[in-house]
Amino acid sequence: MTVEQSYAAGDPLVSGHWRPNPDGTGGQDAAAGQAAVVSGRDERGAAVVLFGTEPLFRNHPKGLFPQVARALYWSAAVTGSPVTTR
C-alpha cells in the first residue's frame, strides 16, 4: 500500500468532533502522523483506495469530491476498467 495522505504530526484537527474512548485512548492525538488515505492492490490484484475519513459526509465536503473522483479514476487506470457508477 502507498500512503496518499496522512494526518499532521502535531495536533491533527483544527476543528471537528473526535472524542477519545472512555479509557482515554483513540482520540485525535492517536491519529497524529497516521495514514488517512492509502492506495494499492489487494491479494487478488484489484485496485483499492481506502479512506480513513468519511469524504462524502453530509454530501458537502469542501475539497473532498475531487479526492473521491481521483480515487475512482486511479482505480480504473490501474485496472484498465471503465469507471461506472451505480
PDB file of N, CA and C in Angstrom:
ATOM      1  N   MET A   1       0.838  -1.187   0.000  1.00  0.00           N
ATOM      2  CA  MET A   1       0.000   0.000   0.000  1.00  0.00           C
ATOM      3  C   MET A   1       0.877   1.243   0.000  1.00  0.00           C
ATOM      4  N   THR A   2       0.334   2.291  -0.572  1.00  0.00           N
ATOM      5  CA  THR A   2       1.010   3.582  -0.620  1.00  0.00           C
ATOM      6  C   THR A   2       0.197   4.586   0.183  1.00  0.00           C
ATOM      7  N   VAL A   3       0.830   5.304   1.084  1.00  0.00           N
ATOM      8  CA  VAL A   3       0.135   6.344   1.844  1.00  0.00           C
ATOM      9  C   VAL A   3      -0.012   7.554   0.936  1.00  0.00           C
ATOM     10  N   GLU A   4      -1.251   7.933   0.660  1.00  0.00           N
ATOM     11  CA  GLU A   4      -1.542   9.070  -0.207  1.00  0.00           C
ATOM     12  C   GLU A   4      -1.713  10.363   0.593  1.00  0.00           C
ATOM     13  N   GLN A   5      -2.196  10.221   1.806  1.00  0.00           N
ATOM     14  CA  GLN A   5      -2.440  11.386   2.662  1.00  0.00           C
ATOM     15  C   GLN A   5      -2.342  10.926   4.105  1.00  0.00           C
ATOM     16  N   SER A   6      -1.800  11.781   4.964  1.00  0.00           N
ATOM     17  CA  SER A   6      -1.722  11.435   6.379  1.00  0.00           C
ATOM     18  C   SER A   6      -2.072  12.648   7.229  1.00  0.00           C
ATOM     19  N   TYR A   7      -2.384  12.388   8.483  1.00  0.00           N
ATOM     20  CA  TYR A   7      -2.699  13.462   9.418  1.00  0.00           C
ATOM     21  C   TYR A   7      -1.422  14.191   9.819  1.00  0.00           C
ATOM     22  N   ALA A   8      -1.555  15.432  10.226  1.00  0.00           N
ATOM     23  CA  ALA A   8      -0.406  16.218  10.661  1.00  0.00           C
ATOM     24  C   ALA A   8       0.264  15.550  11.861  1.00  0.00           C
ATOM     25  N   ALA A   9       1.552  15.804  12.016  1.00  0.00           N
ATOM     26  CA  ALA A   9       2.303  15.181  13.100  1.00  0.00           C
ATOM     27  C   ALA A   9       1.963  15.777  14.462  1.00  0.00           C
ATOM     28  N   GLY A  10       1.566  17.036  14.499  1.00  0.00           N
ATOM     29  CA  GLY A  10       1.234  17.678  15.776  1.00  0.00           C
ATOM     30  C   GLY A  10      -0.216  17.435  16.148  1.00  0.00           C
ATOM     31  N   ASP A  11      -0.963  18.486  16.343  1.00  0.00           N
ATOM     32  CA  ASP A  11      -2.390  18.409  16.648  1.00  0.00           C
ATOM     33  C   ASP A  11      -3.138  18.318  15.319  1.00  0.00           C
ATOM     34  N   PRO A  12      -3.597  17.115  14.909  1.00  0.00           N
ATOM     35  CA  PRO A  12      -4.085  16.925  13.551  1.00  0.00           C
ATOM     36  C   PRO A  12      -5.411  17.605  13.211  1.00  0.00           C
ATOM     37  N   LEU A  13      -6.221  17.963  14.174  1.00  0.00           N
ATOM     38  CA  LEU A  13      -7.524  18.539  13.855  1.00  0.00           C
ATOM     39  C   LEU A  13      -7.607  19.983  14.307  1.00  0.00           C
ATOM     40  N   VAL A  14      -8.039  20.827  13.397  1.00  0.00           N
ATOM     41  CA  VAL A  14      -8.247  22.227  13.741  1.00  0.00           C
ATOM     42  C   VAL A  14      -9.657  22.404  14.285  1.00  0.00           C
ATOM     43  N   SER A  15     -10.592  21.687  13.721  1.00  0.00           N
ATOM     44  CA  SER A  15     -11.973  21.738  14.190  1.00  0.00           C
ATOM     45  C   SER A  15     -12.586  20.355  14.031  1.00  0.00           C
ATOM     46  N   GLY A  16     -13.749  20.187  14.576  1.00  0.00           N
ATOM     47  CA  GLY A  16     -14.424  18.907  14.453  1.00  0.00           C
ATOM     48  C   GLY A  16     -14.599  18.224  15.800  1.00  0.00           C
ATOM     49  N   HIS A  17     -15.228  17.081  15.752  1.00  0.00           N
ATOM     50  CA  HIS A  17     -15.513  16.323  16.968  1.00  0.00           C
ATOM     51  C   HIS A  17     -14.908  14.940  16.828  1.00  0.00           C
ATOM     52  N   TRP A  18     -13.867  14.707  17.539  1.00  0.00           N
ATOM     53  CA  TRP A  18     -13.225  13.398  17.555  1.00  0.00           C
ATOM     54  C   TRP A  18     -12.923  13.103  19.012  1.00  0.00           C
ATOM     55  N   ARG A  19     -13.821  12.434  19.636  1.00  0.00           N
ATOM     56  CA  ARG A  19     -13.696  12.185  21.067  1.00  0.00           C
ATOM     57  C   ARG A  19     -12.953  10.884  21.333  1.00  0.00           C
ATOM     58  N   PRO A  20     -12.153  10.876  22.362  1.00  0.00           N
ATOM     59  CA  PRO A  20     -11.454   9.639  22.719  1.00  0.00           C
ATOM     60  C   PRO A  20     -12.419   8.616  23.313  1.00  0.00           C
ATOM     61  N   ASN A  21     -11.964   7.388  23.383  1.00  0.00           N
ATOM     62  CA  ASN A  21     -12.730   6.322  24.030  1.00  0.00           C
ATOM     63  C   ASN A  21     -12.843   6.632  25.523  1.00  0.00           C
ATOM     64  N   PRO A  22     -13.769   5.971  26.212  1.00  0.00           N
ATOM     65  CA  PRO A  22     -13.907   6.213  27.653  1.00  0.00           C
ATOM     66  C   PRO A  22     -12.608   6.032  28.447  1.00  0.00           C
ATOM     67  N   ASP A  23     -11.717   5.148  27.972  1.00  0.00           N
ATOM     68  CA  ASP A  23     -10.453   4.945  28.691  1.00  0.00           C
ATOM     69  C   ASP A  23      -9.378   5.970  28.294  1.00  0.00           C
ATOM     70  N   GLY A  24      -9.729   6.926  27.412  1.00  0.00           N
ATOM     71  CA  GLY A  24      -8.808   7.977  27.020  1.00  0.00           C
ATOM     72  C   GLY A  24      -7.996   7.690  25.764  1.00  0.00           C
ATOM     73  N   THR A  25      -8.110   6.483  25.216  1.00  0.00           N
ATOM     74  CA  THR A  25      -7.370   6.133  24.002  1.00  0.00           C
ATOM     75  C   THR A  25      -8.200   6.480  22.763  1.00  0.00           C
ATOM     76  N   GLY A  26      -7.534   6.534  21.617  1.00  0.00           N
ATOM     77  CA  GLY A  26      -8.241   6.689  20.355  1.00  0.00           C
ATOM     78  C   GLY A  26      -8.698   8.093  20.021  1.00  0.00           C
ATOM     79  N   GLY A  27      -8.225   9.097  20.721  1.00  0.00           N
ATOM     80  CA  GLY A  27      -8.591  10.466  20.403  1.00  0.00           C
ATOM     81  C   GLY A  27      -7.802  10.994  19.226  1.00  0.00           C
ATOM     82  N   GLN A  28      -7.961  12.289  18.941  1.00  0.00           N
ATOM     83  CA  GLN A  28      -7.289  12.861  17.789  1.00  0.00           C
ATOM     84  C   GLN A  28      -5.773  12.807  17.910  1.00  0.00           C
ATOM     85  N   ASP A  29      -5.243  12.806  19.124  1.00  0.00           N
ATOM     86  CA  ASP A  29      -3.793  12.697  19.285  1.00  0.00           C
ATOM     87  C   ASP A  29      -3.259  11.363  18.769  1.00  0.00           C
ATOM     88  N   ALA A  30      -4.082  10.309  18.846  1.00  0.00           N
ATOM     89  CA  ALA A  30      -3.663   8.994  18.368  1.00  0.00           C
ATOM     90  C   ALA A  30      -3.533   8.964  16.844  1.00  0.00           C
ATOM     91  N   ALA A  31      -4.188   9.898  16.152  1.00  0.00           N
ATOM     92  CA  ALA A  31      -4.133   9.940  14.693  1.00  0.00           C
ATOM     93  C   ALA A  31      -2.921  10.695  14.163  1.00  0.00           C
ATOM     94  N   ALA A  32      -2.244  11.453  15.004  1.00  0.00           N
ATOM     95  CA  ALA A  32      -1.119  12.273  14.556  1.00  0.00           C
ATOM     96  C   ALA A  32      -0.090  11.438  13.796  1.00  0.00           C
ATOM     97  N   GLY A  33       0.181  11.846  12.565  1.00  0.00           N
ATOM     98  CA  GLY A  33       1.170  11.168  11.737  1.00  0.00           C
ATOM     99  C   GLY A  33       0.688   9.887  11.072  1.00  0.00           C
ATOM    100  N   GLN A  34      -0.524   9.445  11.342  1.00  0.00           N
ATOM    101  CA  GLN A  34      -1.038   8.198  10.776  1.00  0.00           C
ATOM    102  C   GLN A  34      -1.647   8.433   9.393  1.00  0.00           C
ATOM    103  N   ALA A  35      -1.741   7.380   8.606  1.00  0.00           N
ATOM    104  CA  ALA A  35      -2.305   7.467   7.258  1.00  0.00           C
ATOM    105  C   ALA A  35      -3.796   7.770   7.312  1.00  0.00           C
ATOM    106  N   ALA A  36      -4.254   8.617   6.387  1.00  0.00           N
ATOM    107  CA  ALA A  36      -5.676   8.921   6.258  1.00  0.00           C
ATOM    108  C   ALA A  36      -6.240   8.345   4.967  1.00  0.00           C
ATOM    109  N   VAL A  37      -5.414   8.248   3.924  1.00  0.00           N
ATOM    110  CA  VAL A  37      -5.809   7.663   2.643  1.00  0.00           C
ATOM    111  C   VAL A  37      -4.657   6.798   2.153  1.00  0.00           C
ATOM    112  N   VAL A  38      -4.966   5.551   1.781  1.00  0.00           N
ATOM    113  CA  VAL A  38      -3.952   4.655   1.224  1.00  0.00           C
ATOM    114  C   VAL A  38      -4.478   4.051  -0.074  1.00  0.00           C
ATOM    115  N   SER A  39      -3.570   3.667  -0.946  1.00  0.00           N
ATOM    116  CA  SER A  39      -3.966   3.018  -2.197  1.00  0.00           C
ATOM    117  C   SER A  39      -3.019   1.856  -2.459  1.00  0.00           C
ATOM    118  N   GLY A  40      -3.492   0.944  -3.264  1.00  0.00           N
ATOM    119  CA  GLY A  40      -2.672  -0.212  -3.618  1.00  0.00           C
ATOM    120  C   GLY A  40      -3.521  -1.289  -4.251  1.00  0.00           C
ATOM    121  N   ARG A  41      -3.053  -2.495  -4.168  1.00  0.00           N
ATOM    122  CA  ARG A  41      -3.790  -3.638  -4.721  1.00  0.00           C
ATOM    123  C   ARG A  41      -4.036  -4.664  -3.625  1.00  0.00           C
ATOM    124  N   ASP A  42      -5.193  -5.318  -3.704  1.00  0.00           N
ATOM    125  CA  ASP A  42      -5.482  -6.364  -2.727  1.00  0.00           C
ATOM    126  C   ASP A  42      -4.847  -7.675  -3.188  1.00  0.00           C
ATOM    127  N   GLU A  43      -5.093  -8.757  -2.444  1.00  0.00           N
ATOM    128  CA  GLU A  43      -4.452 -10.037  -2.747  1.00  0.00           C
ATOM    129  C   GLU A  43      -4.870 -10.609  -4.101  1.00  0.00           C
ATOM    130  N   ARG A  44      -5.990 -10.134  -4.653  1.00  0.00           N
ATOM    131  CA  ARG A  44      -6.439 -10.586  -5.978  1.00  0.00           C
ATOM    132  C   ARG A  44      -5.919  -9.692  -7.094  1.00  0.00           C
ATOM    133  N   GLY A  45      -5.232  -8.612  -6.727  1.00  0.00           N
ATOM    134  CA  GLY A  45      -4.708  -7.693  -7.729  1.00  0.00           C
ATOM    135  C   GLY A  45      -5.647  -6.550  -8.051  1.00  0.00           C
ATOM    136  N   ALA A  46      -6.784  -6.484  -7.366  1.00  0.00           N
ATOM    137  CA  ALA A  46      -7.742  -5.400  -7.613  1.00  0.00           C
ATOM    138  C   ALA A  46      -7.232  -4.097  -7.003  1.00  0.00           C
ATOM    139  N   ALA A  47      -7.475  -2.991  -7.693  1.00  0.00           N
ATOM    140  CA  ALA A  47      -7.075  -1.674  -7.194  1.00  0.00           C
ATOM    141  C   ALA A  47      -7.975  -1.278  -6.031  1.00  0.00           C
ATOM    142  N   VAL A  48      -7.360  -0.763  -4.970  1.00  0.00           N
ATOM    143  CA  VAL A  48      -8.100  -0.410  -3.760  1.00  0.00           C
ATOM    144  C   VAL A  48      -7.641   0.964  -3.273  1.00  0.00           C
ATOM    145  N   VAL A  49      -8.600   1.813  -2.900  1.00  0.00           N
ATOM    146  CA  VAL A  49      -8.313   3.078  -2.231  1.00  0.00           C
ATOM    147  C   VAL A  49      -9.131   3.075  -0.950  1.00  0.00           C
ATOM    148  N   LEU A  50      -8.460   3.239   0.189  1.00  0.00           N
ATOM    149  CA  LEU A  50      -9.146   3.243   1.477  1.00  0.00           C
ATOM    150  C   LEU A  50      -9.029   4.627   2.107  1.00  0.00           C
ATOM    151  N   PHE A  51     -10.171   5.168   2.500  1.00  0.00           N
ATOM    152  CA  PHE A  51     -10.224   6.452   3.188  1.00  0.00           C
ATOM    153  C   PHE A  51     -10.408   6.197   4.676  1.00  0.00           C
ATOM    154  N   GLY A  52      -9.584   6.817   5.490  1.00  0.00           N
ATOM    155  CA  GLY A  52      -9.726   6.706   6.939  1.00  0.00           C
ATOM    156  C   GLY A  52     -10.681   7.765   7.482  1.00  0.00           C
ATOM    157  N   THR A  53     -11.256   8.529   6.577  1.00  0.00           N
ATOM    158  CA  THR A  53     -12.230   9.560   6.923  1.00  0.00           C
ATOM    159  C   THR A  53     -13.500   9.274   6.136  1.00  0.00           C
ATOM    160  N   GLU A  54     -14.501  10.075   6.299  1.00  0.00           N
ATOM    161  CA  GLU A  54     -15.736   9.934   5.520  1.00  0.00           C
ATOM    162  C   GLU A  54     -15.778  11.096   4.536  1.00  0.00           C
ATOM    163  N   PRO A  55     -15.218  10.914   3.322  1.00  0.00           N
ATOM    164  CA  PRO A  55     -15.115  12.041   2.395  1.00  0.00           C
ATOM    165  C   PRO A  55     -16.450  12.545   1.872  1.00  0.00           C
ATOM    166  N   LEU A  56     -17.504  11.791   1.987  1.00  0.00           N
ATOM    167  CA  LEU A  56     -18.807  12.236   1.488  1.00  0.00           C
ATOM    168  C   LEU A  56     -19.784  12.554   2.619  1.00  0.00           C
ATOM    169  N   PHE A  57     -19.277  12.799   3.808  1.00  0.00           N
ATOM    170  CA  PHE A  57     -20.116  13.114   4.962  1.00  0.00           C
ATOM    171  C   PHE A  57     -20.988  14.327   4.680  1.00  0.00           C
ATOM    172  N   ARG A  58     -22.256  14.189   4.874  1.00  0.00           N
ATOM    173  CA  ARG A  58     -23.253  15.247   4.662  1.00  0.00           C
ATOM    174  C   ARG A  58     -23.288  15.766   3.239  1.00  0.00           C
ATOM    175  N   ASN A  59     -22.621  15.084   2.336  1.00  0.00           N
ATOM    176  CA  ASN A  59     -22.681  15.382   0.911  1.00  0.00           C
ATOM    177  C   ASN A  59     -22.244  16.798   0.549  1.00  0.00           C
ATOM    178  N   HIS A  60     -21.449  17.438   1.372  1.00  0.00           N
ATOM    179  CA  HIS A  60     -20.929  18.756   1.013  1.00  0.00           C
ATOM    180  C   HIS A  60     -19.531  19.005   1.575  1.00  0.00           C
ATOM    181  N   PRO A  61     -18.626  18.064   1.383  1.00  0.00           N
ATOM    182  CA  PRO A  61     -17.282  18.266   1.914  1.00  0.00           C
ATOM    183  C   PRO A  61     -16.485  19.255   1.061  1.00  0.00           C
ATOM    184  N   LYS A  62     -15.837  20.158   1.699  1.00  0.00           N
ATOM    185  CA  LYS A  62     -15.025  21.131   0.979  1.00  0.00           C
ATOM    186  C   LYS A  62     -13.749  20.459   0.459  1.00  0.00           C
ATOM    187  N   GLY A  63     -13.629  20.371  -0.843  1.00  0.00           N
ATOM    188  CA  GLY A  63     -12.423  19.843  -1.451  1.00  0.00           C
ATOM    189  C   GLY A  63     -12.285  18.335  -1.491  1.00  0.00           C
ATOM    190  N   LEU A  64     -13.267  17.579  -1.012  1.00  0.00           N
ATOM    191  CA  LEU A  64     -13.098  16.125  -0.984  1.00  0.00           C
ATOM    192  C   LEU A  64     -13.731  15.398  -2.158  1.00  0.00           C
ATOM    193  N   PHE A  65     -14.659  16.041  -2.883  1.00  0.00           N
ATOM    194  CA  PHE A  65     -15.204  15.394  -4.078  1.00  0.00           C
ATOM    195  C   PHE A  65     -14.097  15.100  -5.088  1.00  0.00           C
ATOM    196  N   PRO A  66     -13.151  16.026  -5.315  1.00  0.00           N
ATOM    197  CA  PRO A  66     -12.053  15.701  -6.234  1.00  0.00           C
ATOM    198  C   PRO A  66     -11.218  14.515  -5.747  1.00  0.00           C
ATOM    199  N   GLN A  67     -11.067  14.373  -4.453  1.00  0.00           N
ATOM    200  CA  GLN A  67     -10.295  13.255  -3.911  1.00  0.00           C
ATOM    201  C   GLN A  67     -10.990  11.926  -4.219  1.00  0.00           C
ATOM    202  N   VAL A  68     -12.297  11.888  -4.079  1.00  0.00           N
ATOM    203  CA  VAL A  68     -13.061  10.676  -4.398  1.00  0.00           C
ATOM    204  C   VAL A  68     -12.981  10.398  -5.896  1.00  0.00           C
ATOM    205  N   ALA A  69     -13.109  11.445  -6.719  1.00  0.00           N
ATOM    206  CA  ALA A  69     -13.021  11.267  -8.171  1.00  0.00           C
ATOM    207  C   ALA A  69     -11.641  10.741  -8.572  1.00  0.00           C
ATOM    208  N   ARG A  70     -10.581  11.288  -7.979  1.00  0.00           N
ATOM    209  CA  ARG A  70      -9.233  10.803  -8.284  1.00  0.00           C
ATOM    210  C   ARG A  70      -9.088   9.325  -7.916  1.00  0.00           C
ATOM    211  N   ALA A  71      -9.696   8.927  -6.808  1.00  0.00           N
ATOM    212  CA  ALA A  71      -9.629   7.524  -6.394  1.00  0.00           C
ATOM    213  C   ALA A  71     -10.311   6.631  -7.429  1.00  0.00           C
ATOM    214  N   LEU A  72     -11.455   7.058  -7.933  1.00  0.00           N
ATOM    215  CA  LEU A  72     -12.157   6.272  -8.954  1.00  0.00           C
ATOM    216  C   LEU A  72     -11.347   6.172 -10.242  1.00  0.00           C
ATOM    217  N   TYR A  73     -10.837   7.298 -10.700  1.00  0.00           N
ATOM    218  CA  TYR A  73     -10.089   7.285 -11.953  1.00  0.00           C
ATOM    219  C   TYR A  73      -8.756   6.562 -11.821  1.00  0.00           C
ATOM    220  N   TRP A  74      -8.101   6.671 -10.675  1.00  0.00           N
ATOM    221  CA  TRP A  74      -6.866   5.920 -10.462  1.00  0.00           C
ATOM    222  C   TRP A  74      -7.149   4.429 -10.526  1.00  0.00           C
ATOM    223  N   SER A  75      -8.210   4.010  -9.847  1.00  0.00           N
ATOM    224  CA  SER A  75      -8.561   2.592  -9.834  1.00  0.00           C
ATOM    225  C   SER A  75      -8.842   2.089 -11.241  1.00  0.00           C
ATOM    226  N   ALA A  76      -9.521   2.891 -12.043  1.00  0.00           N
ATOM    227  CA  ALA A  76      -9.820   2.499 -13.420  1.00  0.00           C
ATOM    228  C   ALA A  76      -8.546   2.435 -14.261  1.00  0.00           C
ATOM    229  N   ALA A  77      -7.664   3.404 -14.078  1.00  0.00           N
ATOM    230  CA  ALA A  77      -6.431   3.432 -14.866  1.00  0.00           C
ATOM    231  C   ALA A  77      -5.535   2.246 -14.535  1.00  0.00           C
ATOM    232  N   VAL A  78      -5.478   1.873 -13.277  1.00  0.00           N
ATOM    233  CA  VAL A  78      -4.629   0.760 -12.849  1.00  0.00           C
ATOM    234  C   VAL A  78      -5.160  -0.565 -13.379  1.00  0.00           C
ATOM    235  N   THR A  79      -6.471  -0.731 -13.372  1.00  0.00           N
ATOM    236  CA  THR A  79      -7.052  -1.996 -13.790  1.00  0.00           C
ATOM    237  C   THR A  79      -7.422  -2.034 -15.261  1.00  0.00           C
ATOM    238  N   GLY A  80      -7.495  -0.858 -15.903  1.00  0.00           N
ATOM    239  CA  GLY A  80      -7.919  -0.813 -17.291  1.00  0.00           C
ATOM    240  C   GLY A  80      -9.421  -0.927 -17.450  1.00  0.00           C
ATOM    241  N   SER A  81     -10.149  -0.830 -16.346  1.00  0.00           N
ATOM    242  CA  SER A  81     -11.601  -0.941 -16.391  1.00  0.00           C
ATOM    243  C   SER A  81     -12.229   0.437 -16.542  1.00  0.00           C
ATOM    244  N   PRO A  82     -13.410   0.506 -17.153  1.00  0.00           N
ATOM    245  CA  PRO A  82     -14.102   1.799 -17.245  1.00  0.00           C
ATOM    246  C   PRO A  82     -14.649   2.193 -15.870  1.00  0.00           C
ATOM    247  N   VAL A  83     -14.771   3.504 -15.635  1.00  0.00           N
ATOM    248  CA  VAL A  83     -15.368   3.988 -14.403  1.00  0.00           C
ATOM    249  C   VAL A  83     -16.873   3.977 -14.567  1.00  0.00           C
ATOM    250  N   THR A  84     -17.556   3.288 -13.677  1.00  0.00           N
ATOM    251  CA  THR A  84     -19.017   3.258 -13.710  1.00  0.00           C
ATOM    252  C   THR A  84     -19.546   3.585 -12.332  1.00  0.00           C
ATOM    253  N   THR A  85     -20.739   4.118 -12.297  1.00  0.00           N
ATOM    254  CA  THR A  85     -21.394   4.412 -11.018  1.00  0.00           C
ATOM    255  C   THR A  85     -22.687   3.633 -10.952  1.00  0.00           C
ATOM    256  N   ARG A  86     -23.099   3.344  -9.769  1.00  0.00           N
ATOM    257  CA  ARG A  86     -24.354   2.607  -9.572  1.00  0.00           C
ATOM    258  C   ARG A  86     -25.280   3.373  -8.692  1.00  0.00           C
TER     259      ARG A  86
END
